[in-house]
């Protein structure tokens, strides 16, 4: 079984950690040791990666990541905190979150909180201070893997077994898990303008089926002058 331990220093590694230790274990026997953030607990999901330099709040709330543990390849995450605008759904959708370094500082005029507290409140388990480059290369070569993040179990072999026993993404009807509960009319929170001009009337009524739709799609429809009604994926 392969096991990785980060040895190069980082800002967060130089600060005495007050967070509990955690392990990320993959179904193929590879494991990574780091520190827990967000909710202290255990979670499972398909481990994937995202190469975005920013936009972690949009990624966390993107319904297309439901059931997945997302790894950020950019090394420093959380520096601008979280806000009320940069969301693609009502809540975080990921099963877990993996970062190289969790920022100890939040600096943004829009911030209403920090990433650690945001994930804790949403019951999302995260792990930091692992070699995300090694993890990303492993996933790139071998493909997405089922995995488990745990701050409760210290034995990697046990977690590997749990990863192997976790549910597969194949055949899952995740649309039922992320769709809206009932019909609603989308109310744009931005200025009522379409393509730079004022909207005197909205000539198009668009019915949008929510199969895990991002809110930015609805914003763009509204900005184009559409009156948007969103319906659940199961609507017939």
PDB file of C-alpha atoms in Angstrom:
ATOM      1  CA  UNK A   1       0.000   0.000   0.000  1.00  0.00           C
ATOM      2  CA  UNK A   2       1.321   3.437  -0.943  1.00  0.00           C
ATOM      3  CA  UNK A   3       1.203   6.214   1.624  1.00  0.00           C
ATOM      4  CA  UNK A   4       2.147   9.868   1.150  1.00  0.00           C
ATOM      5  CA  UNK A   5       3.255  12.302   3.832  1.00  0.00           C
ATOM      6  CA  UNK A   6       3.903  15.968   3.053  1.00  0.00           C
ATOM      7  CA  UNK A   7       7.433  16.963   4.108  1.00  0.00           C
ATOM      8  CA  UNK A   8       7.922  20.384   2.511  1.00  0.00           C
ATOM      9  CA  UNK A   9       7.048  23.300   4.838  1.00  0.00           C
ATOM     10  CA  UNK A  10       4.074  25.574   4.218  1.00  0.00           C
ATOM     11  CA  UNK A  11       2.564  28.532   6.029  1.00  0.00           C
ATOM     12  CA  UNK A  12      -0.107  26.374   7.629  1.00  0.00           C
ATOM     13  CA  UNK A  13       2.462  23.693   8.468  1.00  0.00           C
ATOM     14  CA  UNK A  14       4.678  26.229  10.264  1.00  0.00           C
ATOM     15  CA  UNK A  15       1.803  27.241  12.539  1.00  0.00           C
ATOM     16  CA  UNK A  16       1.207  24.715  15.348  1.00  0.00           C
ATOM     17  CA  UNK A  17      -1.901  22.874  14.081  1.00  0.00           C
ATOM     18  CA  UNK A  18      -4.927  23.027  16.338  1.00  0.00           C
ATOM     19  CA  UNK A  19      -6.971  20.893  14.005  1.00  0.00           C
ATOM     20  CA  UNK A  20      -7.116  17.106  14.362  1.00  0.00           C
ATOM     21  CA  UNK A  21      -5.190  14.884  12.007  1.00  0.00           C
ATOM     22  CA  UNK A  22      -7.015  13.279   9.105  1.00  0.00           C
ATOM     23  CA  UNK A  23      -6.435  10.698   6.387  1.00  0.00           C
ATOM     24  CA  UNK A  24      -7.576  10.495   2.786  1.00  0.00           C
ATOM     25  CA  UNK A  25      -7.603   6.875   1.589  1.00  0.00           C
ATOM     26  CA  UNK A  26      -8.322   5.686  -1.949  1.00  0.00           C
ATOM     27  CA  UNK A  27      -9.784   2.368  -3.038  1.00  0.00           C
ATOM     28  CA  UNK A  28      -6.519   1.351  -4.757  1.00  0.00           C
ATOM     29  CA  UNK A  29      -4.569   1.462  -1.484  1.00  0.00           C
ATOM     30  CA  UNK A  30      -3.026   4.942  -1.740  1.00  0.00           C
ATOM     31  CA  UNK A  31      -3.417   7.173   1.323  1.00  0.00           C
ATOM     32  CA  UNK A  32      -2.501  10.730   2.322  1.00  0.00           C
ATOM     33  CA  UNK A  33      -2.134  12.179   5.823  1.00  0.00           C
ATOM     34  CA  UNK A  34      -3.061  15.741   6.678  1.00  0.00           C
ATOM     35  CA  UNK A  35      -5.244  17.835   8.973  1.00  0.00           C
ATOM     36  CA  UNK A  36      -9.016  18.008   9.269  1.00  0.00           C
ATOM     37  CA  UNK A  37     -11.005  21.156   8.572  1.00  0.00           C
ATOM     38  CA  UNK A  38     -14.683  21.870   8.121  1.00  0.00           C
ATOM     39  CA  UNK A  39     -16.713  19.239   9.922  1.00  0.00           C
ATOM     40  CA  UNK A  40     -14.663  16.803  11.956  1.00  0.00           C
ATOM     41  CA  UNK A  41     -15.914  13.410  10.864  1.00  0.00           C
ATOM     42  CA  UNK A  42     -15.791  10.956   7.998  1.00  0.00           C
ATOM     43  CA  UNK A  43     -17.077  11.064   4.447  1.00  0.00           C
ATOM     44  CA  UNK A  44     -16.895   9.032   1.266  1.00  0.00           C
ATOM     45  CA  UNK A  45     -17.174   9.840  -2.416  1.00  0.00           C
ATOM     46  CA  UNK A  46     -15.516   9.773  -5.803  1.00  0.00           C
ATOM     47  CA  UNK A  47     -12.206  11.673  -5.601  1.00  0.00           C
ATOM     48  CA  UNK A  48     -11.695  14.125  -8.472  1.00  0.00           C
ATOM     49  CA  UNK A  49      -9.722  17.330  -9.007  1.00  0.00           C
ATOM     50  CA  UNK A  50     -10.386  20.863 -10.236  1.00  0.00           C
ATOM     51  CA  UNK A  51      -7.660  23.080 -11.727  1.00  0.00           C
ATOM     52  CA  UNK A  52      -9.328  26.443 -11.097  1.00  0.00           C
ATOM     53  CA  UNK A  53      -7.138  29.166  -9.586  1.00  0.00           C
ATOM     54  CA  UNK A  54     -10.098  30.659  -7.747  1.00  0.00           C
ATOM     55  CA  UNK A  55     -13.844  30.159  -7.503  1.00  0.00           C
ATOM     56  CA  UNK A  56     -13.775  27.523  -4.779  1.00  0.00           C
ATOM     57  CA  UNK A  57     -17.150  28.639  -3.416  1.00  0.00           C
ATOM     58  CA  UNK A  58     -18.761  28.164  -6.834  1.00  0.00           C
ATOM     59  CA  UNK A  59     -17.140  24.719  -7.052  1.00  0.00           C
ATOM     60  CA  UNK A  60     -18.344  23.713  -3.596  1.00  0.00           C
ATOM     61  CA  UNK A  61     -21.930  24.667  -4.424  1.00  0.00           C
ATOM     62  CA  UNK A  62     -21.958  23.262  -7.982  1.00  0.00           C
ATOM     63  CA  UNK A  63     -24.573  20.453  -8.086  1.00  0.00           C
ATOM     64  CA  UNK A  64     -22.520  18.576 -10.697  1.00  0.00           C
ATOM     65  CA  UNK A  65     -20.047  17.732  -7.908  1.00  0.00           C
ATOM     66  CA  UNK A  66     -22.656  15.958  -5.768  1.00  0.00           C
ATOM     67  CA  UNK A  67     -21.267  12.698  -4.409  1.00  0.00           C
ATOM     68  CA  UNK A  68     -17.672  13.692  -5.125  1.00  0.00           C
ATOM     69  CA  UNK A  69     -14.650  14.648  -3.037  1.00  0.00           C
ATOM     70  CA  UNK A  70     -13.084  17.594  -4.856  1.00  0.00           C
ATOM     71  CA  UNK A  71      -9.342  18.275  -4.791  1.00  0.00           C
ATOM     72  CA  UNK A  72      -8.142  21.786  -5.611  1.00  0.00           C
ATOM     73  CA  UNK A  73      -4.862  21.788  -7.548  1.00  0.00           C
ATOM     74  CA  UNK A  74      -4.170  25.443  -6.726  1.00  0.00           C
ATOM     75  CA  UNK A  75      -2.136  25.294  -3.496  1.00  0.00           C
ATOM     76  CA  UNK A  76      -3.570  28.151  -1.396  1.00  0.00           C
ATOM     77  CA  UNK A  77      -7.330  28.044  -0.769  1.00  0.00           C
ATOM     78  CA  UNK A  78      -9.616  30.137   1.429  1.00  0.00           C
ATOM     79  CA  UNK A  79      -7.805  33.484   1.345  1.00  0.00           C
ATOM     80  CA  UNK A  80     -10.873  35.486   0.299  1.00  0.00           C
ATOM     81  CA  UNK A  81     -13.302  33.639   2.564  1.00  0.00           C
ATOM     82  CA  UNK A  82     -16.928  33.055   1.561  1.00  0.00           C
ATOM     83  CA  UNK A  83     -19.718  35.440   0.614  1.00  0.00           C
ATOM     84  CA  UNK A  84     -23.432  35.412  -0.199  1.00  0.00           C
ATOM     85  CA  UNK A  85     -23.106  35.990  -3.948  1.00  0.00           C
ATOM     86  CA  UNK A  86     -20.681  33.370  -5.293  1.00  0.00           C
ATOM     87  CA  UNK A  87     -22.936  30.352  -4.956  1.00  0.00           C
ATOM     88  CA  UNK A  88     -24.359  28.042  -7.625  1.00  0.00           C
ATOM     89  CA  UNK A  89     -26.978  26.414  -5.383  1.00  0.00           C
ATOM     90  CA  UNK A  90     -28.498  26.784  -1.932  1.00  0.00           C
ATOM     91  CA  UNK A  91     -25.762  24.830  -0.139  1.00  0.00           C
ATOM     92  CA  UNK A  92     -22.418  23.057  -0.657  1.00  0.00           C
ATOM     93  CA  UNK A  93     -22.938  19.932  -2.764  1.00  0.00           C
ATOM     94  CA  UNK A  94     -19.554  18.180  -2.508  1.00  0.00           C
ATOM     95  CA  UNK A  95     -19.061  15.134  -0.297  1.00  0.00           C
ATOM     96  CA  UNK A  96     -15.613  16.323   0.771  1.00  0.00           C
ATOM     97  CA  UNK A  97     -12.948  18.937   0.034  1.00  0.00           C
ATOM     98  CA  UNK A  98      -9.173  18.528  -0.330  1.00  0.00           C
ATOM     99  CA  UNK A  99      -6.642  21.384  -0.312  1.00  0.00           C
ATOM    100  CA  UNK A 100      -2.888  21.745  -0.094  1.00  0.00           C
ATOM    101  CA  UNK A 101      -2.975  24.724   2.243  1.00  0.00           C
ATOM    102  CA  UNK A 102      -5.946  26.246   4.057  1.00  0.00           C
ATOM    103  CA  UNK A 103      -5.492  29.997   4.378  1.00  0.00           C
ATOM    104  CA  UNK A 104      -5.254  31.225   7.951  1.00  0.00           C
ATOM    105  CA  UNK A 105      -6.208  34.736   6.788  1.00  0.00           C
ATOM    106  CA  UNK A 106      -9.391  36.002   5.121  1.00  0.00           C
ATOM    107  CA  UNK A 107      -9.108  39.229   3.140  1.00  0.00           C
ATOM    108  CA  UNK A 108     -12.055  40.429   1.048  1.00  0.00           C
ATOM    109  CA  UNK A 109     -14.564  43.229   1.426  1.00  0.00           C
ATOM    110  CA  UNK A 110     -17.317  40.797   0.412  1.00  0.00           C
ATOM    111  CA  UNK A 111     -16.408  38.076   2.908  1.00  0.00           C
ATOM    112  CA  UNK A 112     -19.004  37.144   5.515  1.00  0.00           C
ATOM    113  CA  UNK A 113     -17.066  34.207   6.937  1.00  0.00           C
ATOM    114  CA  UNK A 114     -14.144  31.851   6.498  1.00  0.00           C
ATOM    115  CA  UNK A 115     -13.989  28.602   4.530  1.00  0.00           C
ATOM    116  CA  UNK A 116     -13.393  26.411   7.574  1.00  0.00           C
ATOM    117  CA  UNK A 117     -16.500  27.670   9.364  1.00  0.00           C
ATOM    118  CA  UNK A 118     -18.569  27.574   6.179  1.00  0.00           C
ATOM    119  CA  UNK A 119     -17.852  23.881   5.610  1.00  0.00           C
ATOM    120  CA  UNK A 120     -18.326  23.054   9.288  1.00  0.00           C
ATOM    121  CA  UNK A 121     -21.773  24.664   9.260  1.00  0.00           C
ATOM    122  CA  UNK A 122     -22.649  22.738   6.081  1.00  0.00           C
ATOM    123  CA  UNK A 123     -21.334  19.443   7.561  1.00  0.00           C
ATOM    124  CA  UNK A 124     -18.717  19.036   4.812  1.00  0.00           C
ATOM    125  CA  UNK A 125     -15.552  17.141   5.784  1.00  0.00           C
ATOM    126  CA  UNK A 126     -12.262  18.542   4.498  1.00  0.00           C
ATOM    127  CA  UNK A 127      -8.572  17.676   4.645  1.00  0.00           C
ATOM    128  CA  UNK A 128      -5.593  20.014   4.194  1.00  0.00           C
ATOM    129  CA  UNK A 129      -1.795  19.834   4.212  1.00  0.00           C
ATOM    130  CA  UNK A 130      -1.533  16.893   1.851  1.00  0.00           C
ATOM    131  CA  UNK A 131       0.489  16.642  -1.358  1.00  0.00           C
ATOM    132  CA  UNK A 132      -2.285  17.594  -3.771  1.00  0.00           C
ATOM    133  CA  UNK A 133       0.126  17.517  -6.701  1.00  0.00           C
ATOM    134  CA  UNK A 134       0.907  13.848  -6.055  1.00  0.00           C
ATOM    135  CA  UNK A 135      -2.806  13.125  -5.620  1.00  0.00           C
ATOM    136  CA  UNK A 136      -3.704  14.934  -8.849  1.00  0.00           C
ATOM    137  CA  UNK A 137      -1.042  13.099 -10.836  1.00  0.00           C
ATOM    138  CA  UNK A 138      -2.280   9.803  -9.431  1.00  0.00           C
ATOM    139  CA  UNK A 139      -5.873  10.587 -10.431  1.00  0.00           C
ATOM    140  CA  UNK A 140      -4.785  11.844 -13.845  1.00  0.00           C
ATOM    141  CA  UNK A 141      -2.961   8.587 -14.566  1.00  0.00           C
ATOM    142  CA  UNK A 142      -5.328   6.112 -12.932  1.00  0.00           C
ATOM    143  CA  UNK A 143      -8.650   7.948 -13.168  1.00  0.00           C
ATOM    144  CA  UNK A 144     -11.133   8.998 -10.496  1.00  0.00           C
ATOM    145  CA  UNK A 145     -11.165   6.759  -7.426  1.00  0.00           C
ATOM    146  CA  UNK A 146     -13.595   6.129  -4.625  1.00  0.00           C
ATOM    147  CA  UNK A 147     -12.167   7.504  -1.411  1.00  0.00           C
ATOM    148  CA  UNK A 148     -12.742   8.240   2.259  1.00  0.00           C
ATOM    149  CA  UNK A 149     -11.677  11.235   4.346  1.00  0.00           C
ATOM    150  CA  UNK A 150     -11.625  10.560   8.067  1.00  0.00           C
ATOM    151  CA  UNK A 151     -10.582  12.437  11.184  1.00  0.00           C
ATOM    152  CA  UNK A 152     -11.941   9.601  13.327  1.00  0.00           C
ATOM    153  CA  UNK A 153     -10.078   6.510  12.093  1.00  0.00           C
ATOM    154  CA  UNK A 154      -6.261   6.414  12.237  1.00  0.00           C
ATOM    155  CA  UNK A 155      -5.662   3.159  10.360  1.00  0.00           C
ATOM    156  CA  UNK A 156      -5.215   3.721   6.593  1.00  0.00           C
ATOM    157  CA  UNK A 157      -5.906   0.061   5.777  1.00  0.00           C
ATOM    158  CA  UNK A 158      -9.308   0.268   7.449  1.00  0.00           C
ATOM    159  CA  UNK A 159     -10.149   3.390   5.453  1.00  0.00           C
ATOM    160  CA  UNK A 160      -9.017   1.770   2.204  1.00  0.00           C
ATOM    161  CA  UNK A 161     -11.455  -1.060   2.900  1.00  0.00           C
ATOM    162  CA  UNK A 162     -14.220   1.474   3.541  1.00  0.00           C
ATOM    163  CA  UNK A 163     -13.402   3.228   0.273  1.00  0.00           C
ATOM    164  CA  UNK A 164     -13.674  -0.067  -1.588  1.00  0.00           C
ATOM    165  CA  UNK A 165     -17.039  -0.729   0.059  1.00  0.00           C
ATOM    166  CA  UNK A 166     -18.428   2.740  -0.686  1.00  0.00           C
ATOM    167  CA  UNK A 167     -21.058   3.263  -3.346  1.00  0.00           C
ATOM    168  CA  UNK A 168     -20.052   3.661  -6.975  1.00  0.00           C
ATOM    169  CA  UNK A 169     -21.110   6.686  -8.996  1.00  0.00           C
ATOM    170  CA  UNK A 170     -22.111   4.410 -11.876  1.00  0.00           C
ATOM    171  CA  UNK A 171     -25.876   4.285 -12.286  1.00  0.00           C
ATOM    172  CA  UNK A 172     -26.687   6.774  -9.515  1.00  0.00           C
ATOM    173  CA  UNK A 173     -29.641   9.077 -10.098  1.00  0.00           C
ATOM    174  CA  UNK A 174     -27.992  12.145  -8.584  1.00  0.00           C
ATOM    175  CA  UNK A 175     -30.433  14.478 -10.321  1.00  0.00           C
ATOM    176  CA  UNK A 176     -33.083  13.424  -7.796  1.00  0.00           C
ATOM    177  CA  UNK A 177     -30.715  14.370  -4.969  1.00  0.00           C
ATOM    178  CA  UNK A 178     -29.838  17.852  -6.223  1.00  0.00           C
ATOM    179  CA  UNK A 179     -33.010  19.017  -7.984  1.00  0.00           C
ATOM    180  CA  UNK A 180     -35.257  21.644  -6.429  1.00  0.00           C
ATOM    181  CA  UNK A 181     -38.082  20.401  -4.228  1.00  0.00           C
ATOM    182  CA  UNK A 182     -40.828  22.352  -5.968  1.00  0.00           C
ATOM    183  CA  UNK A 183     -41.527  24.826  -8.760  1.00  0.00           C
ATOM    184  CA  UNK A 184     -40.339  28.388  -8.220  1.00  0.00           C
ATOM    185  CA  UNK A 185     -39.887  31.614 -10.141  1.00  0.00           C
ATOM    186  CA  UNK A 186     -36.291  32.786 -10.355  1.00  0.00           C
ATOM    187  CA  UNK A 187     -35.820  36.299  -9.062  1.00  0.00           C
ATOM    188  CA  UNK A 188     -32.594  37.860 -10.306  1.00  0.00           C
ATOM    189  CA  UNK A 189     -30.644  39.605  -7.553  1.00  0.00           C
ATOM    190  CA  UNK A 190     -28.669  41.767  -9.990  1.00  0.00           C
ATOM    191  CA  UNK A 191     -29.830  44.959 -11.709  1.00  0.00           C
ATOM    192  CA  UNK A 192     -32.881  44.400 -13.962  1.00  0.00           C
ATOM    193  CA  UNK A 193     -30.979  44.924 -17.219  1.00  0.00           C
ATOM    194  CA  UNK A 194     -30.711  42.749 -20.307  1.00  0.00           C
ATOM    195  CA  UNK A 195     -27.517  42.948 -22.375  1.00  0.00           C
ATOM    196  CA  UNK A 196     -26.748  46.406 -21.040  1.00  0.00           C
ATOM    197  CA  UNK A 197     -30.224  47.847 -21.649  1.00  0.00           C
ATOM    198  CA  UNK A 198     -33.211  48.207 -19.312  1.00  0.00           C
ATOM    199  CA  UNK A 199     -35.847  45.488 -19.423  1.00  0.00           C
ATOM    200  CA  UNK A 200     -39.250  47.109 -19.982  1.00  0.00           C
ATOM    201  CA  UNK A 201     -40.899  43.756 -20.481  1.00  0.00           C
ATOM    202  CA  UNK A 202     -39.735  40.183 -20.580  1.00  0.00           C
ATOM    203  CA  UNK A 203     -41.037  38.717 -23.852  1.00  0.00           C
ATOM    204  CA  UNK A 204     -39.813  35.179 -23.232  1.00  0.00           C
ATOM    205  CA  UNK A 205     -41.056  32.844 -20.536  1.00  0.00           C
ATOM    206  CA  UNK A 206     -38.501  30.062 -20.034  1.00  0.00           C
ATOM    207  CA  UNK A 207     -39.270  26.894 -18.088  1.00  0.00           C
ATOM    208  CA  UNK A 208     -35.971  25.463 -16.828  1.00  0.00           C
ATOM    209  CA  UNK A 209     -35.747  21.851 -15.692  1.00  0.00           C
ATOM    210  CA  UNK A 210     -33.408  21.517 -12.712  1.00  0.00           C
ATOM    211  CA  UNK A 211     -31.216  18.456 -13.242  1.00  0.00           C
ATOM    212  CA  UNK A 212     -28.487  20.038 -11.116  1.00  0.00           C
ATOM    213  CA  UNK A 213     -28.485  23.439 -12.761  1.00  0.00           C
ATOM    214  CA  UNK A 214     -26.086  26.158 -11.675  1.00  0.00           C
ATOM    215  CA  UNK A 215     -27.605  29.469 -10.660  1.00  0.00           C
ATOM    216  CA  UNK A 216     -25.402  31.336 -13.099  1.00  0.00           C
ATOM    217  CA  UNK A 217     -27.396  29.781 -15.951  1.00  0.00           C
ATOM    218  CA  UNK A 218     -30.548  31.277 -14.455  1.00  0.00           C
ATOM    219  CA  UNK A 219     -28.834  34.631 -13.974  1.00  0.00           C
ATOM    220  CA  UNK A 220     -27.806  34.707 -17.629  1.00  0.00           C
ATOM    221  CA  UNK A 221     -31.326  33.848 -18.795  1.00  0.00           C
ATOM    222  CA  UNK A 222     -32.735  36.627 -16.634  1.00  0.00           C
ATOM    223  CA  UNK A 223     -30.101  39.062 -17.909  1.00  0.00           C
ATOM    224  CA  UNK A 224     -31.131  38.173 -21.476  1.00  0.00           C
ATOM    225  CA  UNK A 225     -34.650  39.351 -20.696  1.00  0.00           C
ATOM    226  CA  UNK A 226     -36.297  36.044 -19.869  1.00  0.00           C
ATOM    227  CA  UNK A 227     -38.919  35.379 -17.239  1.00  0.00           C
ATOM    228  CA  UNK A 228     -37.647  32.118 -15.710  1.00  0.00           C
ATOM    229  CA  UNK A 229     -39.624  29.413 -13.939  1.00  0.00           C
ATOM    230  CA  UNK A 230     -37.638  26.500 -12.490  1.00  0.00           C
ATOM    231  CA  UNK A 231     -39.236  23.077 -12.109  1.00  0.00           C
ATOM    232  CA  UNK A 232     -37.977  19.832 -10.508  1.00  0.00           C
ATOM    233  CA  UNK A 233     -36.285  17.212 -12.680  1.00  0.00           C
ATOM    234  CA  UNK A 234     -39.205  14.845 -12.106  1.00  0.00           C
ATOM    235  CA  UNK A 235     -41.764  17.235 -13.610  1.00  0.00           C
ATOM    236  CA  UNK A 236     -43.846  15.701 -16.419  1.00  0.00           C
TER     237      UNK A 236
END
